[in-house]
mmCIF file of C-alpha atoms (C1' of nucleotides) in Angstrom:
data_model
loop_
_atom_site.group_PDB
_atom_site.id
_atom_site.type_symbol
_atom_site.label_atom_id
_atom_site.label_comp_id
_atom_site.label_asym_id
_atom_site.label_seq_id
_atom_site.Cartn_x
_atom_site.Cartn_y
_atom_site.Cartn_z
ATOM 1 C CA UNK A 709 226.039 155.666 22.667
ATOM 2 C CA UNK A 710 229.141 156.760 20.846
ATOM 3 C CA UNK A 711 232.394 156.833 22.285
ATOM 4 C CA UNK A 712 235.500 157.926 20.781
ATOM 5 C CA UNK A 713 235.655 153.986 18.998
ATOM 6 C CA UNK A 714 231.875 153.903 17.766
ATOM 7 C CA UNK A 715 232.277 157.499 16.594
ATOM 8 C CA UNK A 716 235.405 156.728 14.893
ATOM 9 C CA UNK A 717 233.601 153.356 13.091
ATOM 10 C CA UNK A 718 230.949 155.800 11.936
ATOM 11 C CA UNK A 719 233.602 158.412 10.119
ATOM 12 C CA UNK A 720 235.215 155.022 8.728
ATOM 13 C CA UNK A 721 231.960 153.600 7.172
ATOM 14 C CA UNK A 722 230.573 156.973 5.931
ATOM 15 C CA UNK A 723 234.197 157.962 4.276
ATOM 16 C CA UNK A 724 234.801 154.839 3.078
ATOM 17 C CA UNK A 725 231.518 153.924 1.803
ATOM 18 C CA UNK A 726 231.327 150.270 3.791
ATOM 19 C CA UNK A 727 227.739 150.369 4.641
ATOM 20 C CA UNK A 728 224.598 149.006 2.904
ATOM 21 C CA UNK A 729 225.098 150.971 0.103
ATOM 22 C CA UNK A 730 228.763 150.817 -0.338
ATOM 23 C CA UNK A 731 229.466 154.480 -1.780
ATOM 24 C CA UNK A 732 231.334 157.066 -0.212
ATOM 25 C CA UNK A 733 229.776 160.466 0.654
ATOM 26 C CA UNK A 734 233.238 162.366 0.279
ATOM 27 C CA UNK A 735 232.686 164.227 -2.834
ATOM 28 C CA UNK A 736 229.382 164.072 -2.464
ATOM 29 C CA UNK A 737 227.341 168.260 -2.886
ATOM 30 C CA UNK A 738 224.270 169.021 -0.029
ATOM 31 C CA UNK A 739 221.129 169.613 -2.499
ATOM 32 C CA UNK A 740 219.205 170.739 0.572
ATOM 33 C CA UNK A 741 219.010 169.968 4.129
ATOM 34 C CA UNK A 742 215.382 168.713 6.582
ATOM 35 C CA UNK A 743 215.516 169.581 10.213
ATOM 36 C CA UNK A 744 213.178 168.051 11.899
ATOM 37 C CA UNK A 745 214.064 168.971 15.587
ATOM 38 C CA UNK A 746 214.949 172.376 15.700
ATOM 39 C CA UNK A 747 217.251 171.948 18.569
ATOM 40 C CA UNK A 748 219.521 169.231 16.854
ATOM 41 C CA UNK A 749 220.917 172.620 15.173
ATOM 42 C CA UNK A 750 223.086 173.995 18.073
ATOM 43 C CA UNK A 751 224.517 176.987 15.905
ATOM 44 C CA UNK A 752 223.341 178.476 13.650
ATOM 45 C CA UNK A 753 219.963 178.912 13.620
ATOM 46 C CA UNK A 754 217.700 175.892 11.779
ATOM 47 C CA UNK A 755 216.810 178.249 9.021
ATOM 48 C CA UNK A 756 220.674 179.391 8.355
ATOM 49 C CA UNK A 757 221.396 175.677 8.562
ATOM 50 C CA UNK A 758 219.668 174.892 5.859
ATOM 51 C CA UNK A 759 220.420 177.517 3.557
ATOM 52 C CA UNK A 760 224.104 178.093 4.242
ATOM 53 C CA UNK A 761 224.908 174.525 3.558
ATOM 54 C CA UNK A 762 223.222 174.132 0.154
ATOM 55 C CA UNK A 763 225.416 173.267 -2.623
ATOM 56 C CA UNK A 764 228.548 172.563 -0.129
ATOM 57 C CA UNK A 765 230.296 169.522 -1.126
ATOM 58 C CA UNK A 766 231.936 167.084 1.600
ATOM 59 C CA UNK A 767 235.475 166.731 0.535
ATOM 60 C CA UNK A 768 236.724 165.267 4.460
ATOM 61 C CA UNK A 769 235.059 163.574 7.145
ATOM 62 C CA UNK A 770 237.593 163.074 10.298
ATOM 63 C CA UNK A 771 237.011 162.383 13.781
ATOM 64 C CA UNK A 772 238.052 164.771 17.075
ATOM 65 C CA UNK A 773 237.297 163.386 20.500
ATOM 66 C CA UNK A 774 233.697 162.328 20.451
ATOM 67 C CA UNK A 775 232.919 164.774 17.393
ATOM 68 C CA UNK A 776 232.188 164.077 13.916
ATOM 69 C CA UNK A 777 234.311 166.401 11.659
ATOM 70 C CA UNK A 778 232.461 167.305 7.859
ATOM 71 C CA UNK A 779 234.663 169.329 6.189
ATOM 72 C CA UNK A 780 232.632 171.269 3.322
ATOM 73 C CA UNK A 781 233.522 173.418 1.024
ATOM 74 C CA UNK A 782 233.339 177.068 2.821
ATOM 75 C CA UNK A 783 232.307 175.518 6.017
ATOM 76 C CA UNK A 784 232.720 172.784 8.918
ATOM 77 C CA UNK A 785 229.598 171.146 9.871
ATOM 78 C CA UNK A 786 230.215 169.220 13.121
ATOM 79 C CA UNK A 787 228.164 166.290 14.616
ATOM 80 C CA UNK A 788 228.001 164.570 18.430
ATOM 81 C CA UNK A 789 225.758 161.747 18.958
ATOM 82 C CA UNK A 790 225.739 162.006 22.424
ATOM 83 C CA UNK A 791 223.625 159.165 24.088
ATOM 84 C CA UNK A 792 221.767 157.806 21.192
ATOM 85 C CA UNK A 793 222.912 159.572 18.114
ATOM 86 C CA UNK A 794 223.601 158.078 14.827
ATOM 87 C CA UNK A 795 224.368 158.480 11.428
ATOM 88 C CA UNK A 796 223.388 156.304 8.185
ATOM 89 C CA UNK A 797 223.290 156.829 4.643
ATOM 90 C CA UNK A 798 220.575 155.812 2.455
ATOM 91 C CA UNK A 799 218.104 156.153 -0.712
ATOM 92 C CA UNK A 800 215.985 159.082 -0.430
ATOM 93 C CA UNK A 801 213.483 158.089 -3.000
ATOM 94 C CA UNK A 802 211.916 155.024 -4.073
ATOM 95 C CA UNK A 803 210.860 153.936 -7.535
ATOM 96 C CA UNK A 804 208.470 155.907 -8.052
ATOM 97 C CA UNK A 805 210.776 158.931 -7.175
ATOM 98 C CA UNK A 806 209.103 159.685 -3.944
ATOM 99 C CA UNK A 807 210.879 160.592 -0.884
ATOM 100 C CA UNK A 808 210.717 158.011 1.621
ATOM 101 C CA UNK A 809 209.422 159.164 4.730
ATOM 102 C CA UNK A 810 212.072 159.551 7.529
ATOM 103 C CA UNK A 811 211.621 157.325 10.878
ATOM 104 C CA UNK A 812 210.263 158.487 13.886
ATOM 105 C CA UNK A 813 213.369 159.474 15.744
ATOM 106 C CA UNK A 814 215.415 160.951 12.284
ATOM 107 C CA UNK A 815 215.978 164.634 13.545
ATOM 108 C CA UNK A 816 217.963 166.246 10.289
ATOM 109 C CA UNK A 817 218.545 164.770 6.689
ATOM 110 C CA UNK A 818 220.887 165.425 4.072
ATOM 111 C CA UNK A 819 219.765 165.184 0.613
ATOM 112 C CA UNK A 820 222.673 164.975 -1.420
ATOM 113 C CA UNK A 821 223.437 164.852 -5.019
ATOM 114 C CA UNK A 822 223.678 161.285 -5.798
ATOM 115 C CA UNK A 823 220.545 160.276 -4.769
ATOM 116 C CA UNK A 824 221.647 159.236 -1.552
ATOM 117 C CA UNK A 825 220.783 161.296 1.965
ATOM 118 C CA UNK A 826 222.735 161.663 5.464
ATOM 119 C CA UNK A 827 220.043 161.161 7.935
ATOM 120 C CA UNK A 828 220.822 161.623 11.588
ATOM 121 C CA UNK A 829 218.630 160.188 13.954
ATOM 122 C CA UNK A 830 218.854 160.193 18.187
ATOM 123 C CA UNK A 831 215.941 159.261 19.998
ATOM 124 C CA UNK A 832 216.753 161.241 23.160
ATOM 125 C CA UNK A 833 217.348 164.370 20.705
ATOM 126 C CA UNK A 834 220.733 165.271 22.746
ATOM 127 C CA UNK A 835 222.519 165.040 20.033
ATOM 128 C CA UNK A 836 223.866 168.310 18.119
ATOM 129 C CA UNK A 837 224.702 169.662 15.019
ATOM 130 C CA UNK A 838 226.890 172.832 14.402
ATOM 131 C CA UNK A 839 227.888 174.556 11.038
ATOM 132 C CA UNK A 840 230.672 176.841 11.538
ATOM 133 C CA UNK A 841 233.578 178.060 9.298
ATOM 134 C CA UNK A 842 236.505 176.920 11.276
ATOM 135 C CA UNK A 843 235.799 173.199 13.314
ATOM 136 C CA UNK A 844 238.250 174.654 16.347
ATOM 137 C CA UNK A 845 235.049 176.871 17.051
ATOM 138 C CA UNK A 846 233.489 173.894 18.745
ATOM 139 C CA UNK A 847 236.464 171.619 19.422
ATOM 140 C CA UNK A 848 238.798 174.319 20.663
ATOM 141 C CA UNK A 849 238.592 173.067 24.495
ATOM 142 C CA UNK A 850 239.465 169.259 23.784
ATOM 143 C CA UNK A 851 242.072 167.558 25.444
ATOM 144 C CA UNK A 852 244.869 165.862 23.115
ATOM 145 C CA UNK A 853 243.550 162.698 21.584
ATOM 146 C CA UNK A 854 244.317 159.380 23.862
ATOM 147 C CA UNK A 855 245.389 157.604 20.424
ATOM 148 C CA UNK A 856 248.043 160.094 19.204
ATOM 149 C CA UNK A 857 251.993 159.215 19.845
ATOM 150 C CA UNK A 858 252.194 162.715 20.652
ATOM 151 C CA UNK A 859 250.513 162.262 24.099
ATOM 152 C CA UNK A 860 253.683 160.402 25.857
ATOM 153 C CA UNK A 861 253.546 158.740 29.172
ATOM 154 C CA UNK A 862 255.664 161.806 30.912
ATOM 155 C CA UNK A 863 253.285 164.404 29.955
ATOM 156 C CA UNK A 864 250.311 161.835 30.675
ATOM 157 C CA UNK A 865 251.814 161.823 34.007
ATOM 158 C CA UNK A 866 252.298 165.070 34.698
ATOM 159 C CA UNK A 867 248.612 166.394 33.894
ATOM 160 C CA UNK A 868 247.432 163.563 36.145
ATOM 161 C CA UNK A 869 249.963 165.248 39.275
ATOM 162 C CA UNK A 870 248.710 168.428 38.897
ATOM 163 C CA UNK A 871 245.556 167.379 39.594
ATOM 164 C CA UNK A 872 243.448 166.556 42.863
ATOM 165 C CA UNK A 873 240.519 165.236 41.173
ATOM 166 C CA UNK A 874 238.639 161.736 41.324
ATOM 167 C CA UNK A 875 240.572 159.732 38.176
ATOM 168 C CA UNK A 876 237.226 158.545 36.762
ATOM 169 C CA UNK A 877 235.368 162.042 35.895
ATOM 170 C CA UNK A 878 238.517 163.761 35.070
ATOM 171 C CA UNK A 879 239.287 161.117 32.360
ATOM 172 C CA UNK A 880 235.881 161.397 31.226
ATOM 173 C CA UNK A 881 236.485 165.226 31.303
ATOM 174 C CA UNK A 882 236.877 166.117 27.740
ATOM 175 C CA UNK A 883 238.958 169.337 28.112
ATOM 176 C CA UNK A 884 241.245 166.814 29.972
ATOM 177 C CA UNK A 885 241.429 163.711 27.378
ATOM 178 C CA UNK A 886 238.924 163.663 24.311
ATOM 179 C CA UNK A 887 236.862 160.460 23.446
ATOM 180 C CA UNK A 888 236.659 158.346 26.605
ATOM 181 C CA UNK A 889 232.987 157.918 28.241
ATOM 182 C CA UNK A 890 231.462 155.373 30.991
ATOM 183 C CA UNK A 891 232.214 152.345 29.105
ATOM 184 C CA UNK A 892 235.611 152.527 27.805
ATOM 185 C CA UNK A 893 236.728 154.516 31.289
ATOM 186 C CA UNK A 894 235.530 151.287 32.889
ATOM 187 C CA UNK A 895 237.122 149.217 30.788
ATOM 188 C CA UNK A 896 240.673 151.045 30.664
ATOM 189 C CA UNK A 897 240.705 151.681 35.032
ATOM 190 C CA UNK A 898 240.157 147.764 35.212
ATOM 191 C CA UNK A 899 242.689 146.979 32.816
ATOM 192 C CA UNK A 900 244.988 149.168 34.331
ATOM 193 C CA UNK A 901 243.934 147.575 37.723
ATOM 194 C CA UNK A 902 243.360 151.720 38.568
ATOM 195 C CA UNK A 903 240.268 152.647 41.276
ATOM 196 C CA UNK A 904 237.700 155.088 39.644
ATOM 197 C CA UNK A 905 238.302 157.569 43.122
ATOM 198 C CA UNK A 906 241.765 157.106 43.078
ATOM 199 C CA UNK A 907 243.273 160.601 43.249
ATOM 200 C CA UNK A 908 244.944 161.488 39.859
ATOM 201 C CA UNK A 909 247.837 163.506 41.446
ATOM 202 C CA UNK A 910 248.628 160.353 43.623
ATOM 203 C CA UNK A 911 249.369 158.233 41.049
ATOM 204 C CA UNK A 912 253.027 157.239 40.346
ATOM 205 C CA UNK A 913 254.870 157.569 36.880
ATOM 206 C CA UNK A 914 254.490 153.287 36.138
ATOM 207 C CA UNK A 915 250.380 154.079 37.237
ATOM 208 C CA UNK A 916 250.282 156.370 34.525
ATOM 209 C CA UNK A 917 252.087 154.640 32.079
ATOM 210 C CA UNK A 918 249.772 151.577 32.737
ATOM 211 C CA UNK A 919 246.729 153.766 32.198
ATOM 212 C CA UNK A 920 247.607 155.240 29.073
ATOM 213 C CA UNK A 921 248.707 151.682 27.657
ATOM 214 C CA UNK A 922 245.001 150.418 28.748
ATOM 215 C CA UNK A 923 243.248 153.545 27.868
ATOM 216 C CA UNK A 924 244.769 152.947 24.302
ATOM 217 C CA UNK A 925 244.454 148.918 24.408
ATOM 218 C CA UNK A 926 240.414 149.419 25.209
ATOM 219 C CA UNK A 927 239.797 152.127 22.706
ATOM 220 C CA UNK A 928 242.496 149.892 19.657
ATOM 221 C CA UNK A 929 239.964 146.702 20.679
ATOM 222 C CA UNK A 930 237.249 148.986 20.328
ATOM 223 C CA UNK A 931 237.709 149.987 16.764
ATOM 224 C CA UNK A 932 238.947 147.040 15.700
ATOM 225 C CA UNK A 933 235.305 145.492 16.753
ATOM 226 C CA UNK A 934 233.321 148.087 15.369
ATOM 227 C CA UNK A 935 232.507 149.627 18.618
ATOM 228 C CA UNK A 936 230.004 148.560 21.394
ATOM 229 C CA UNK A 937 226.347 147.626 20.354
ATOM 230 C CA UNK A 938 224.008 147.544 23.918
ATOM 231 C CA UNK A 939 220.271 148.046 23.703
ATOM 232 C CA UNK A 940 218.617 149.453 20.759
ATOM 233 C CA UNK A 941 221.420 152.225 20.399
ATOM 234 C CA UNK A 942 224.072 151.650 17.279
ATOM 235 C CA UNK A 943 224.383 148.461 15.569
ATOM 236 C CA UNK A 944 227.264 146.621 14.192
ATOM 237 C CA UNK A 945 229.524 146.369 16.599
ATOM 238 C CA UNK A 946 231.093 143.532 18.759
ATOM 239 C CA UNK A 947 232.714 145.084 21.607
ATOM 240 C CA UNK A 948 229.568 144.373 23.714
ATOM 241 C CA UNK A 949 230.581 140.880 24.118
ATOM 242 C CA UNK A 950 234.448 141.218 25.390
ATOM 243 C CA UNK A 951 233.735 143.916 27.513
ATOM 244 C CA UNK A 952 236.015 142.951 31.116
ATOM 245 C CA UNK A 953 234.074 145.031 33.460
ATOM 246 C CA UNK A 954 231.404 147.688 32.075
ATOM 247 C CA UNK A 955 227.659 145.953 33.418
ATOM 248 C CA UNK A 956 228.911 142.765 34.489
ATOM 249 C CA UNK A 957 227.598 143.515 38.004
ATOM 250 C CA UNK A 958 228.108 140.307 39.552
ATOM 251 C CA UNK A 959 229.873 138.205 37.044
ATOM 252 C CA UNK A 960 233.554 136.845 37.675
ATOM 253 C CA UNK A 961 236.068 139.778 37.144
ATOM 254 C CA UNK A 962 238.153 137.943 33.930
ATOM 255 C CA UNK A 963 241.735 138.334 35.973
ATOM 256 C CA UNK A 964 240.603 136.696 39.429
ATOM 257 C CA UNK A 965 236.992 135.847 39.622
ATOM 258 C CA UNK A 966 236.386 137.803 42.370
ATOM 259 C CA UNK A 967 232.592 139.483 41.390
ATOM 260 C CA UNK A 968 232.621 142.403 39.439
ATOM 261 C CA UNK A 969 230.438 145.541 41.820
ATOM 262 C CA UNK A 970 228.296 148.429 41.124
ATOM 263 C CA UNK A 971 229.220 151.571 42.518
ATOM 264 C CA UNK A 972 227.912 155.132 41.469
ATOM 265 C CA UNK A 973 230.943 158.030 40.814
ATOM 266 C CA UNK A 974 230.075 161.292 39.232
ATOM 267 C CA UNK A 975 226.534 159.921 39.069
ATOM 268 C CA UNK A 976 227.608 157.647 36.300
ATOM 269 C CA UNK A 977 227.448 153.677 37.142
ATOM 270 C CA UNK A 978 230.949 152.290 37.392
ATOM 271 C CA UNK A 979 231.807 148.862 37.887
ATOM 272 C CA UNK A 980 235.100 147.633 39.077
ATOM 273 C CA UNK A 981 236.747 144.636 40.447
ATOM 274 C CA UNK A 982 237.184 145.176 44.665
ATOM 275 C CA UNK A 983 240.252 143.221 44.491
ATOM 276 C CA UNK A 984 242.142 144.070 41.554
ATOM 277 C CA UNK A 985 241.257 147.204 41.921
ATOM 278 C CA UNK A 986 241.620 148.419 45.375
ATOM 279 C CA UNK A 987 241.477 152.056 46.249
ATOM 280 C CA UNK A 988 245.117 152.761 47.565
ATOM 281 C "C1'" DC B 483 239.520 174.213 41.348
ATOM 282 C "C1'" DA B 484 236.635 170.193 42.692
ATOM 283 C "C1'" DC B 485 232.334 168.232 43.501
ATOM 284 C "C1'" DG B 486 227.254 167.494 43.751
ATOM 285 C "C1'" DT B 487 222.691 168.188 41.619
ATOM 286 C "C1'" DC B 488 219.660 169.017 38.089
ATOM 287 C "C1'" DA B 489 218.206 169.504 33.318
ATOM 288 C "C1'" DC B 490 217.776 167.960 28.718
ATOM 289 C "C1'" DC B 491 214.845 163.447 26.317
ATOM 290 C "C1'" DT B 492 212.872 158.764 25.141
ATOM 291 C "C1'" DG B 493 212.497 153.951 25.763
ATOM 292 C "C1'" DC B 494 213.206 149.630 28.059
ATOM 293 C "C1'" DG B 495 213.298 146.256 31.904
ATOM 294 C "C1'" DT B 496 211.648 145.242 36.484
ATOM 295 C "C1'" DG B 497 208.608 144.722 40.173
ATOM 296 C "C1'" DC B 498 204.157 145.446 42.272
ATOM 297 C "C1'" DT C 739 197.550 144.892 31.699
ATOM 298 C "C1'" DG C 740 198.898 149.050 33.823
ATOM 299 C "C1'" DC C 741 202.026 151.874 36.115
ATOM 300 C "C1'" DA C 742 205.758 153.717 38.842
ATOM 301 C "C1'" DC C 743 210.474 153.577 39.008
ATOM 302 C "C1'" DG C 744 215.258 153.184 37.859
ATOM 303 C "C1'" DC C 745 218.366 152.877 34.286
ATOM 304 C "C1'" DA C 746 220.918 154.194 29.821
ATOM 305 C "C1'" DG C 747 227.171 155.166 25.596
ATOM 306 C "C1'" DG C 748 226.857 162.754 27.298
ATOM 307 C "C1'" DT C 749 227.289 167.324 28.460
ATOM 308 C "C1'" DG C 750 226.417 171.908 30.443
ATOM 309 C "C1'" DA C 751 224.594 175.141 33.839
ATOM 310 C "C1'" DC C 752 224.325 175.995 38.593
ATOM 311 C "C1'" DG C 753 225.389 176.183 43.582
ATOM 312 C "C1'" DT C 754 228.613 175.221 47.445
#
DNA sequence: CACGTCACCTGCGTGC
DNA sequence: TGCACGCAGGTGACGT
């Protein structure tokens, strides 16, 4: 699911303590921690999980690229939902002080100190969990973040000319930029009227200035709706329903009516608009 | 370096 | 109804 504006909606809700049960897990100590799919713990092993990270209190949860950041007491645990990841917070008992039984797809829980756990579920179990002491362990090879003032439109410009690489996967590269996937690349190339194959080394200075303004103006939208909801995968959001060209095969592109197409680059389904998009 | 292919997983919609 | 197939918000390991 989660792009760099559904992941960042998550870190808000959890930090801020906006969901159902409207309390914040900052502050909050690990009493224990259920794995339930061994692999969900990329490093270190399930068993060193779960003991390292007792009695660890949250004090920061921040966002980098497409990763959740915990920051613990001694230790960083990191999370990426990959394709259908997610994270909620809930009751773990009931009245009778029972544990309620996790759903099918909940890989690892949290049981934390307030009565409350961290449950992560992900159907498609690509999602993973690391608990390291320093977060640059696992985020050391992202790209600057699209949203940050430090990335200006010169030095966007000149990482695109030194390379000779299709524009759609390298944005979607995450050494390259952190926190764009399918949907938001989509969105940002047809806003910035870009081709997915156009060659990033061939584009001019006012091409990449335009890019970075839509890449920014897609992922702002983004957050401000609460991220995209498709499908069964995350809930809450509204981007869904303003997106311009992600899966409107065949509807009127929203600048000319001209109808959106289907194309596959980098195996990933890509839609564009043939006219206000052309490729050079 | 750049690109294509496959693997990792489960579930849903479609068409026969 | 059953079933095969293609598709899905991501990434990493290979081979060329």
């Amino acid at each position: 699911m989660p792009e760099l504006p559904e992941v960042e909606t998550i870190a808000r809700v959890l930090s801020d303590g906006k969901g159902e049960y409207q309390t914040s897990i900052i502050g909050c100590s690990i009493k224990n921690a259920q794995v339930k799919w061994a692999r969900t713990i990329a490093i270190p092993s399930p068993e060193e999980f779960s003991e390292r990270i007792k009695e660890q209190i949250i004090t920061a949860l921040t966002r980098r690229g497409k990763f959740l950041v915990f920051s613990l007491s001694r230790d960083a645990m990191l999370v990426h939902l990959r394709m259908s990841g997610d994270l909620r917070v809930e009751d773990h008992l009931d009245q009778g002080g029972e544990p309620i039984p996790l759903d099918k797809h909940d890989r690892m829980a949290l049981i934390l100190n307030n009565g409350q756990r961290l449950v992560f579920n992900d159907t498609r179990k690509f999602g993973r969990v690391w608990l390291v002491a320093d977060a640059g362990e696992v985020t050391g090879d992202l790209g600057p973040e699209p949203l940050e003032n430090s990335l200006t439109a010169e030095k966007f410009h000149k990482v695109l000319a030194a390379r000779k690489r299709q524009l759609k996967p390298l944005l979607m590269d995450q050494s390259f930029l952190a926190g764009l996937g399918n949907i938001y690349t989509d969105e940002a190339l047809h806003l910035a009227q870009l081709h997915p194959l156009a060659i990033a080394s061939e584009l001019s200075e006012g091409d990449a200035r335009r890019l970075l303004d839509a890449i920014r103006v897609v992922l702002k939208e983004g957050i401000r709706r609460n991220g995209a909801s498709i499908d069964w995968v995350y809930k809450g959001g509204d981007f869904q329903n303003h997106f311009r060209a992600y899966g409107r095969t065949g509807e009127p592109c929203p600048e000319c009516g001209t109808p959106i197409e289907r194309m596959v680059v980098g195996q990933r389904g890509t839609h564009i608009c043939p006219t206000c998009q052309p490729l050079a």
